[in-house]
């Protein structure tokens, strides 16, 4: 279930979902939903416009193809690079608002700089790996593929540093009864598996650059994504409220 759909169920009734947007600017939840909706809308619009000219040639009978293609032809030639920037910025804003939602003063395990850092690094790692796979699928951007793999490597190193610093921070988060890390007894084991998957995934990306094999690059992306999802399970498992009680404890 997506985050947006979970937030919808929090409202008690799906038809009242739009009420979540009533406090845009003052509510972190409203801001997240609004920026997420804007990102997906802008991304979808950009994709539709970008592929319309090709669909006009190969699939002219598809619904709305002619209409979207006519709009694309009327736009100035600079719309594509401008669209890249707009969609990218909207995505970064969305990730920032998503991370901000978890910066809750009463949840000390989440309320640190490492929360937004981890969210953005997931985007860097998984996003770069996915982009490599997509570029290989269409057989273009060889230099860009190498650049993206380099970015993924830097992202992995930054993730390792951030994870270590966060671990040191978590050691100091404790109550009179237990420490935050007691909530996830297998924290270190899962962390090692997390980074093991990332390392293997990056190795596969490097192999894919040499062999130019799409399957290998997507396999690398899949391993990196699974590793990041494991890291996210640790994040949610560390939900700890101020006081003597912690969810899951």
PDB file of C-alpha atoms in Angstrom:
ATOM      1  CA  UNK A   1       0.000   0.000   0.000  1.00  0.00           C
ATOM      2  CA  UNK A   2       1.399   3.394  -0.949  1.00  0.00           C
ATOM      3  CA  UNK A   3       2.000   6.171   1.545  1.00  0.00           C
ATOM      4  CA  UNK A   4      -0.740   8.258  -0.067  1.00  0.00           C
ATOM      5  CA  UNK A   5      -3.287   5.462   0.262  1.00  0.00           C
ATOM      6  CA  UNK A   6      -2.323   4.884   3.896  1.00  0.00           C
ATOM      7  CA  UNK A   7      -2.862   8.561   4.610  1.00  0.00           C
ATOM      8  CA  UNK A   8      -6.244   8.313   2.900  1.00  0.00           C
ATOM      9  CA  UNK A   9      -7.318   5.513   5.242  1.00  0.00           C
ATOM     10  CA  UNK A  10      -6.236   7.632   8.207  1.00  0.00           C
ATOM     11  CA  UNK A  11      -9.018  10.040   7.296  1.00  0.00           C
ATOM     12  CA  UNK A  12     -11.641   7.404   8.030  1.00  0.00           C
ATOM     13  CA  UNK A  13     -13.384   7.672   4.668  1.00  0.00           C
ATOM     14  CA  UNK A  14     -11.784   7.613   1.186  1.00  0.00           C
ATOM     15  CA  UNK A  15     -14.183  10.235  -0.166  1.00  0.00           C
ATOM     16  CA  UNK A  16     -12.743  12.676   2.358  1.00  0.00           C
ATOM     17  CA  UNK A  17      -9.211  12.229   1.070  1.00  0.00           C
ATOM     18  CA  UNK A  18      -9.069  15.801  -0.215  1.00  0.00           C
ATOM     19  CA  UNK A  19      -9.393  17.000   3.380  1.00  0.00           C
ATOM     20  CA  UNK A  20      -5.740  16.032   3.756  1.00  0.00           C
ATOM     21  CA  UNK A  21      -4.911  19.079   1.635  1.00  0.00           C
ATOM     22  CA  UNK A  22      -6.789  21.523   3.836  1.00  0.00           C
ATOM     23  CA  UNK A  23      -3.684  22.589   5.739  1.00  0.00           C
ATOM     24  CA  UNK A  24      -1.044  22.852   3.054  1.00  0.00           C
ATOM     25  CA  UNK A  25       1.715  25.072   4.383  1.00  0.00           C
ATOM     26  CA  UNK A  26       1.037  24.354   8.052  1.00  0.00           C
ATOM     27  CA  UNK A  27       0.676  20.561   8.216  1.00  0.00           C
ATOM     28  CA  UNK A  28       3.588  18.263   7.366  1.00  0.00           C
ATOM     29  CA  UNK A  29       1.155  15.557   6.266  1.00  0.00           C
ATOM     30  CA  UNK A  30      -0.693  17.938   3.946  1.00  0.00           C
ATOM     31  CA  UNK A  31       2.601  19.229   2.564  1.00  0.00           C
ATOM     32  CA  UNK A  32       3.825  15.714   1.855  1.00  0.00           C
ATOM     33  CA  UNK A  33       0.650  14.713   0.030  1.00  0.00           C
ATOM     34  CA  UNK A  34       0.547  17.978  -1.928  1.00  0.00           C
ATOM     35  CA  UNK A  35       4.193  17.857  -3.012  1.00  0.00           C
ATOM     36  CA  UNK A  36       3.946  14.149  -3.795  1.00  0.00           C
ATOM     37  CA  UNK A  37       0.872  14.708  -5.927  1.00  0.00           C
ATOM     38  CA  UNK A  38       2.581  17.597  -7.712  1.00  0.00           C
ATOM     39  CA  UNK A  39       5.683  15.508  -8.394  1.00  0.00           C
ATOM     40  CA  UNK A  40       3.754  12.571  -9.846  1.00  0.00           C
ATOM     41  CA  UNK A  41       1.530  14.897 -11.877  1.00  0.00           C
ATOM     42  CA  UNK A  42       4.494  16.806 -13.319  1.00  0.00           C
ATOM     43  CA  UNK A  43       6.431  13.604 -13.957  1.00  0.00           C
ATOM     44  CA  UNK A  44       3.475  11.989 -15.701  1.00  0.00           C
ATOM     45  CA  UNK A  45       2.849  15.083 -17.809  1.00  0.00           C
ATOM     46  CA  UNK A  46       6.504  15.270 -18.819  1.00  0.00           C
ATOM     47  CA  UNK A  47       6.551  11.582 -19.756  1.00  0.00           C
ATOM     48  CA  UNK A  48       3.342  11.876 -21.776  1.00  0.00           C
ATOM     49  CA  UNK A  49       4.652  14.861 -23.721  1.00  0.00           C
ATOM     50  CA  UNK A  50       8.079  13.295 -24.249  1.00  0.00           C
ATOM     51  CA  UNK A  51       6.778  10.024 -25.710  1.00  0.00           C
ATOM     52  CA  UNK A  52       3.842  11.486 -27.625  1.00  0.00           C
ATOM     53  CA  UNK A  53       5.862  12.190 -30.776  1.00  0.00           C
ATOM     54  CA  UNK A  54       7.033   8.576 -30.916  1.00  0.00           C
ATOM     55  CA  UNK A  55       3.596   7.177 -30.189  1.00  0.00           C
ATOM     56  CA  UNK A  56       2.182   9.422 -32.902  1.00  0.00           C
ATOM     57  CA  UNK A  57       4.310   7.503 -35.397  1.00  0.00           C
ATOM     58  CA  UNK A  58       4.041   3.974 -33.993  1.00  0.00           C
ATOM     59  CA  UNK A  59       0.690   3.946 -32.158  1.00  0.00           C
ATOM     60  CA  UNK A  60      -1.407   6.763 -33.643  1.00  0.00           C
ATOM     61  CA  UNK A  61      -4.685   5.062 -32.710  1.00  0.00           C
ATOM     62  CA  UNK A  62      -4.044   5.078 -28.976  1.00  0.00           C
ATOM     63  CA  UNK A  63      -6.436   7.332 -27.020  1.00  0.00           C
ATOM     64  CA  UNK A  64      -5.283  10.953 -26.528  1.00  0.00           C
ATOM     65  CA  UNK A  65      -2.040  10.426 -28.477  1.00  0.00           C
ATOM     66  CA  UNK A  66      -2.948  12.961 -31.143  1.00  0.00           C
ATOM     67  CA  UNK A  67      -4.144  15.466 -28.554  1.00  0.00           C
ATOM     68  CA  UNK A  68      -1.001  15.235 -26.413  1.00  0.00           C
ATOM     69  CA  UNK A  69       1.216  15.268 -29.490  1.00  0.00           C
ATOM     70  CA  UNK A  70      -0.445  18.461 -30.724  1.00  0.00           C
ATOM     71  CA  UNK A  71       0.326  20.112 -27.383  1.00  0.00           C
ATOM     72  CA  UNK A  72       3.954  18.960 -27.537  1.00  0.00           C
ATOM     73  CA  UNK A  73       4.403  20.426 -31.032  1.00  0.00           C
ATOM     74  CA  UNK A  74       3.175  23.822 -29.822  1.00  0.00           C
ATOM     75  CA  UNK A  75       5.685  24.011 -26.976  1.00  0.00           C
ATOM     76  CA  UNK A  76       9.027  25.820 -27.424  1.00  0.00           C
ATOM     77  CA  UNK A  77      12.052  23.619 -28.076  1.00  0.00           C
ATOM     78  CA  UNK A  78      13.458  24.403 -24.622  1.00  0.00           C
ATOM     79  CA  UNK A  79      10.566  22.696 -22.848  1.00  0.00           C
ATOM     80  CA  UNK A  80      12.388  19.370 -22.390  1.00  0.00           C
ATOM     81  CA  UNK A  81      15.475  20.611 -20.482  1.00  0.00           C
ATOM     82  CA  UNK A  82      13.232  22.934 -18.504  1.00  0.00           C
ATOM     83  CA  UNK A  83      10.949  19.992 -17.782  1.00  0.00           C
ATOM     84  CA  UNK A  84      13.926  17.994 -16.491  1.00  0.00           C
ATOM     85  CA  UNK A  85      14.725  20.713 -13.988  1.00  0.00           C
ATOM     86  CA  UNK A  86      11.134  21.276 -12.867  1.00  0.00           C
ATOM     87  CA  UNK A  87      10.405  17.576 -12.321  1.00  0.00           C
ATOM     88  CA  UNK A  88      13.727  17.022 -10.535  1.00  0.00           C
ATOM     89  CA  UNK A  89      13.182  19.975  -8.204  1.00  0.00           C
ATOM     90  CA  UNK A  90       9.620  18.888  -7.448  1.00  0.00           C
ATOM     91  CA  UNK A  91      10.925  15.411  -6.616  1.00  0.00           C
ATOM     92  CA  UNK A  92      13.544  16.790  -4.237  1.00  0.00           C
ATOM     93  CA  UNK A  93      10.932  18.943  -2.527  1.00  0.00           C
ATOM     94  CA  UNK A  94       8.701  15.879  -2.161  1.00  0.00           C
ATOM     95  CA  UNK A  95      11.501  13.838  -0.570  1.00  0.00           C
ATOM     96  CA  UNK A  96      12.270  16.725   1.771  1.00  0.00           C
ATOM     97  CA  UNK A  97       8.651  16.998   2.877  1.00  0.00           C
ATOM     98  CA  UNK A  98       8.433  13.231   3.300  1.00  0.00           C
ATOM     99  CA  UNK A  99      11.495  13.215   5.548  1.00  0.00           C
ATOM    100  CA  UNK A 100      10.238  16.232   7.474  1.00  0.00           C
ATOM    101  CA  UNK A 101       7.107  14.286   8.385  1.00  0.00           C
ATOM    102  CA  UNK A 102       9.244  11.950  10.506  1.00  0.00           C
ATOM    103  CA  UNK A 103      11.125  14.661  12.382  1.00  0.00           C
ATOM    104  CA  UNK A 104       8.910  14.277  15.431  1.00  0.00           C
ATOM    105  CA  UNK A 105      10.305  15.722  18.695  1.00  0.00           C
ATOM    106  CA  UNK A 106       8.699  12.929  20.732  1.00  0.00           C
ATOM    107  CA  UNK A 107      10.404  10.234  18.621  1.00  0.00           C
ATOM    108  CA  UNK A 108      14.120  10.819  19.313  1.00  0.00           C
ATOM    109  CA  UNK A 109      15.247   7.900  17.143  1.00  0.00           C
ATOM    110  CA  UNK A 110      13.798   9.649  14.087  1.00  0.00           C
ATOM    111  CA  UNK A 111      14.242  13.274  15.080  1.00  0.00           C
ATOM    112  CA  UNK A 112      17.795  13.726  13.818  1.00  0.00           C
ATOM    113  CA  UNK A 113      19.638  14.934  10.745  1.00  0.00           C
ATOM    114  CA  UNK A 114      20.176  11.310   9.713  1.00  0.00           C
ATOM    115  CA  UNK A 115      16.516  10.883   8.774  1.00  0.00           C
ATOM    116  CA  UNK A 116      16.469  13.352   5.844  1.00  0.00           C
ATOM    117  CA  UNK A 117      20.003  12.321   4.906  1.00  0.00           C
ATOM    118  CA  UNK A 118      18.957   8.664   4.614  1.00  0.00           C
ATOM    119  CA  UNK A 119      15.910   9.561   2.529  1.00  0.00           C
ATOM    120  CA  UNK A 120      17.939  11.600   0.050  1.00  0.00           C
ATOM    121  CA  UNK A 121      20.715   8.996  -0.137  1.00  0.00           C
ATOM    122  CA  UNK A 122      18.149   6.334  -1.004  1.00  0.00           C
ATOM    123  CA  UNK A 123      17.109   8.517  -3.933  1.00  0.00           C
ATOM    124  CA  UNK A 124      20.739   8.901  -5.016  1.00  0.00           C
ATOM    125  CA  UNK A 125      21.504   5.185  -4.786  1.00  0.00           C
ATOM    126  CA  UNK A 126      18.342   3.627  -6.173  1.00  0.00           C
ATOM    127  CA  UNK A 127      17.677   6.458  -8.616  1.00  0.00           C
ATOM    128  CA  UNK A 128      21.137   6.264 -10.169  1.00  0.00           C
ATOM    129  CA  UNK A 129      20.947   2.483 -10.480  1.00  0.00           C
ATOM    130  CA  UNK A 130      17.507   2.608 -12.093  1.00  0.00           C
ATOM    131  CA  UNK A 131      18.650   5.299 -14.523  1.00  0.00           C
ATOM    132  CA  UNK A 132      21.577   3.115 -15.619  1.00  0.00           C
ATOM    133  CA  UNK A 133      19.214   0.247 -16.354  1.00  0.00           C
ATOM    134  CA  UNK A 134      16.822   2.446 -18.314  1.00  0.00           C
ATOM    135  CA  UNK A 135      19.636   3.993 -20.356  1.00  0.00           C
ATOM    136  CA  UNK A 136      21.011   0.565 -21.177  1.00  0.00           C
ATOM    137  CA  UNK A 137      17.550  -0.605 -22.174  1.00  0.00           C
ATOM    138  CA  UNK A 138      17.372   2.104 -24.848  1.00  0.00           C
ATOM    139  CA  UNK A 139      21.100   1.792 -25.645  1.00  0.00           C
ATOM    140  CA  UNK A 140      22.124   5.399 -25.186  1.00  0.00           C
ATOM    141  CA  UNK A 141      24.058   7.696 -22.856  1.00  0.00           C
ATOM    142  CA  UNK A 142      27.157   5.555 -22.360  1.00  0.00           C
ATOM    143  CA  UNK A 143      29.090   8.384 -20.694  1.00  0.00           C
ATOM    144  CA  UNK A 144      26.072   9.277 -18.581  1.00  0.00           C
ATOM    145  CA  UNK A 145      25.804   5.654 -17.461  1.00  0.00           C
ATOM    146  CA  UNK A 146      29.377   5.765 -16.164  1.00  0.00           C
ATOM    147  CA  UNK A 147      28.656   9.036 -14.393  1.00  0.00           C
ATOM    148  CA  UNK A 148      25.564   7.586 -12.741  1.00  0.00           C
ATOM    149  CA  UNK A 149      27.452   4.523 -11.523  1.00  0.00           C
ATOM    150  CA  UNK A 150      30.042   6.887 -10.061  1.00  0.00           C
ATOM    151  CA  UNK A 151      27.262   8.785  -8.307  1.00  0.00           C
ATOM    152  CA  UNK A 152      25.891   5.499  -6.952  1.00  0.00           C
ATOM    153  CA  UNK A 153      29.321   4.606  -5.557  1.00  0.00           C
ATOM    154  CA  UNK A 154      29.626   7.998  -3.866  1.00  0.00           C
ATOM    155  CA  UNK A 155      26.088   7.559  -2.543  1.00  0.00           C
ATOM    156  CA  UNK A 156      26.975   4.148  -1.111  1.00  0.00           C
ATOM    157  CA  UNK A 157      30.019   5.571   0.672  1.00  0.00           C
ATOM    158  CA  UNK A 158      27.959   8.458   2.030  1.00  0.00           C
ATOM    159  CA  UNK A 159      25.291   5.993   3.170  1.00  0.00           C
ATOM    160  CA  UNK A 160      27.890   3.936   5.029  1.00  0.00           C
ATOM    161  CA  UNK A 161      29.215   7.030   6.801  1.00  0.00           C
ATOM    162  CA  UNK A 162      25.718   8.253   7.649  1.00  0.00           C
ATOM    163  CA  UNK A 163      24.701   4.817   8.938  1.00  0.00           C
ATOM    164  CA  UNK A 164      27.750   4.606  11.191  1.00  0.00           C
ATOM    165  CA  UNK A 165      27.150   8.083  12.613  1.00  0.00           C
ATOM    166  CA  UNK A 166      23.473   7.288  13.113  1.00  0.00           C
ATOM    167  CA  UNK A 167      24.442   4.095  14.938  1.00  0.00           C
ATOM    168  CA  UNK A 168      26.620   6.115  17.299  1.00  0.00           C
ATOM    169  CA  UNK A 169      23.735   8.525  17.822  1.00  0.00           C
ATOM    170  CA  UNK A 170      21.297   5.684  18.559  1.00  0.00           C
ATOM    171  CA  UNK A 171      23.630   4.291  21.212  1.00  0.00           C
ATOM    172  CA  UNK A 172      22.961   7.441  23.193  1.00  0.00           C
ATOM    173  CA  UNK A 173      19.170   7.280  22.849  1.00  0.00           C
ATOM    174  CA  UNK A 174      17.866   5.380  25.845  1.00  0.00           C
ATOM    175  CA  UNK A 175      15.364   5.306  28.647  1.00  0.00           C
ATOM    176  CA  UNK A 176      15.770   4.144  32.218  1.00  0.00           C
ATOM    177  CA  UNK A 177      15.022   0.605  31.027  1.00  0.00           C
ATOM    178  CA  UNK A 178      16.500   0.073  27.561  1.00  0.00           C
ATOM    179  CA  UNK A 179      18.352   1.676  24.675  1.00  0.00           C
ATOM    180  CA  UNK A 180      16.891   2.416  21.272  1.00  0.00           C
ATOM    181  CA  UNK A 181      18.872  -0.396  19.671  1.00  0.00           C
ATOM    182  CA  UNK A 182      17.160  -2.902  21.971  1.00  0.00           C
ATOM    183  CA  UNK A 183      14.085  -2.409  19.787  1.00  0.00           C
ATOM    184  CA  UNK A 184      15.884  -4.106  16.888  1.00  0.00           C
ATOM    185  CA  UNK A 185      18.137  -6.852  18.316  1.00  0.00           C
ATOM    186  CA  UNK A 186      19.385  -7.798  14.829  1.00  0.00           C
ATOM    187  CA  UNK A 187      20.272  -4.213  13.902  1.00  0.00           C
ATOM    188  CA  UNK A 188      23.914  -4.920  13.033  1.00  0.00           C
ATOM    189  CA  UNK A 189      23.137  -8.148  11.180  1.00  0.00           C
ATOM    190  CA  UNK A 190      20.489  -6.488   9.036  1.00  0.00           C
ATOM    191  CA  UNK A 191      22.787  -3.515   8.462  1.00  0.00           C
ATOM    192  CA  UNK A 192      25.555  -5.785   7.162  1.00  0.00           C
ATOM    193  CA  UNK A 193      23.075  -7.519   4.847  1.00  0.00           C
ATOM    194  CA  UNK A 194      21.856  -4.088   3.746  1.00  0.00           C
ATOM    195  CA  UNK A 195      25.330  -3.003   2.684  1.00  0.00           C
ATOM    196  CA  UNK A 196      26.192  -6.412   1.288  1.00  0.00           C
ATOM    197  CA  UNK A 197      23.296  -6.089  -1.135  1.00  0.00           C
ATOM    198  CA  UNK A 198      24.346  -2.557  -2.056  1.00  0.00           C
ATOM    199  CA  UNK A 199      27.933  -3.625  -2.732  1.00  0.00           C
ATOM    200  CA  UNK A 200      26.878  -6.568  -4.899  1.00  0.00           C
ATOM    201  CA  UNK A 201      24.402  -4.317  -6.696  1.00  0.00           C
ATOM    202  CA  UNK A 202      27.084  -1.768  -7.528  1.00  0.00           C
ATOM    203  CA  UNK A 203      29.429  -4.525  -8.701  1.00  0.00           C
ATOM    204  CA  UNK A 204      26.692  -5.694 -11.065  1.00  0.00           C
ATOM    205  CA  UNK A 205      26.308  -2.145 -12.371  1.00  0.00           C
ATOM    206  CA  UNK A 206      30.043  -2.022 -13.083  1.00  0.00           C
ATOM    207  CA  UNK A 207      29.840  -5.370 -14.866  1.00  0.00           C
ATOM    208  CA  UNK A 208      26.848  -4.123 -16.852  1.00  0.00           C
ATOM    209  CA  UNK A 209      28.877  -1.141 -18.053  1.00  0.00           C
ATOM    210  CA  UNK A 210      31.448  -3.473 -19.590  1.00  0.00           C
ATOM    211  CA  UNK A 211      29.100  -6.115 -20.957  1.00  0.00           C
ATOM    212  CA  UNK A 212      26.284  -3.673 -21.761  1.00  0.00           C
ATOM    213  CA  UNK A 213      23.709  -6.122 -20.482  1.00  0.00           C
ATOM    214  CA  UNK A 214      20.402  -4.635 -19.400  1.00  0.00           C
ATOM    215  CA  UNK A 215      19.462  -7.643 -17.278  1.00  0.00           C
ATOM    216  CA  UNK A 216      22.615  -7.289 -15.195  1.00  0.00           C
ATOM    217  CA  UNK A 217      22.077  -3.572 -14.619  1.00  0.00           C
ATOM    218  CA  UNK A 218      18.466  -4.093 -13.548  1.00  0.00           C
ATOM    219  CA  UNK A 219      19.600  -6.921 -11.271  1.00  0.00           C
ATOM    220  CA  UNK A 220      22.024  -4.480  -9.664  1.00  0.00           C
ATOM    221  CA  UNK A 221      19.220  -1.978  -9.215  1.00  0.00           C
ATOM    222  CA  UNK A 222      16.981  -4.654  -7.670  1.00  0.00           C
ATOM    223  CA  UNK A 223      19.634  -5.607  -5.104  1.00  0.00           C
ATOM    224  CA  UNK A 224      20.257  -1.979  -4.181  1.00  0.00           C
ATOM    225  CA  UNK A 225      16.525  -1.378  -3.823  1.00  0.00           C
ATOM    226  CA  UNK A 226      16.090  -4.458  -1.620  1.00  0.00           C
ATOM    227  CA  UNK A 227      19.016  -3.316   0.506  1.00  0.00           C
ATOM    228  CA  UNK A 228      17.481   0.123   0.949  1.00  0.00           C
ATOM    229  CA  UNK A 229      14.135  -1.420   1.857  1.00  0.00           C
ATOM    230  CA  UNK A 230      15.895  -3.441   4.546  1.00  0.00           C
ATOM    231  CA  UNK A 231      17.379  -0.225   5.851  1.00  0.00           C
ATOM    232  CA  UNK A 232      13.911   1.299   5.904  1.00  0.00           C
ATOM    233  CA  UNK A 233      12.588  -1.607   8.006  1.00  0.00           C
ATOM    234  CA  UNK A 234      15.266  -0.784  10.574  1.00  0.00           C
ATOM    235  CA  UNK A 235      14.143   2.824  10.525  1.00  0.00           C
ATOM    236  CA  UNK A 236      10.517   1.959  11.254  1.00  0.00           C
ATOM    237  CA  UNK A 237      11.525  -0.669  13.799  1.00  0.00           C
ATOM    238  CA  UNK A 238      13.301   2.034  15.799  1.00  0.00           C
ATOM    239  CA  UNK A 239      10.107   3.979  16.476  1.00  0.00           C
ATOM    240  CA  UNK A 240      10.595   5.009  20.088  1.00  0.00           C
ATOM    241  CA  UNK A 241       8.552   7.581  21.941  1.00  0.00           C
ATOM    242  CA  UNK A 242       9.778   9.825  24.720  1.00  0.00           C
ATOM    243  CA  UNK A 243       9.228   8.163  28.100  1.00  0.00           C
ATOM    244  CA  UNK A 244       9.396   4.570  29.199  1.00  0.00           C
ATOM    245  CA  UNK A 245       7.346   3.040  26.368  1.00  0.00           C
ATOM    246  CA  UNK A 246       8.319   2.355  22.790  1.00  0.00           C
ATOM    247  CA  UNK A 247       6.194   0.948  20.032  1.00  0.00           C
ATOM    248  CA  UNK A 248       7.190  -2.629  19.457  1.00  0.00           C
ATOM    249  CA  UNK A 249       8.874  -2.851  22.848  1.00  0.00           C
TER     250      UNK A 249
END
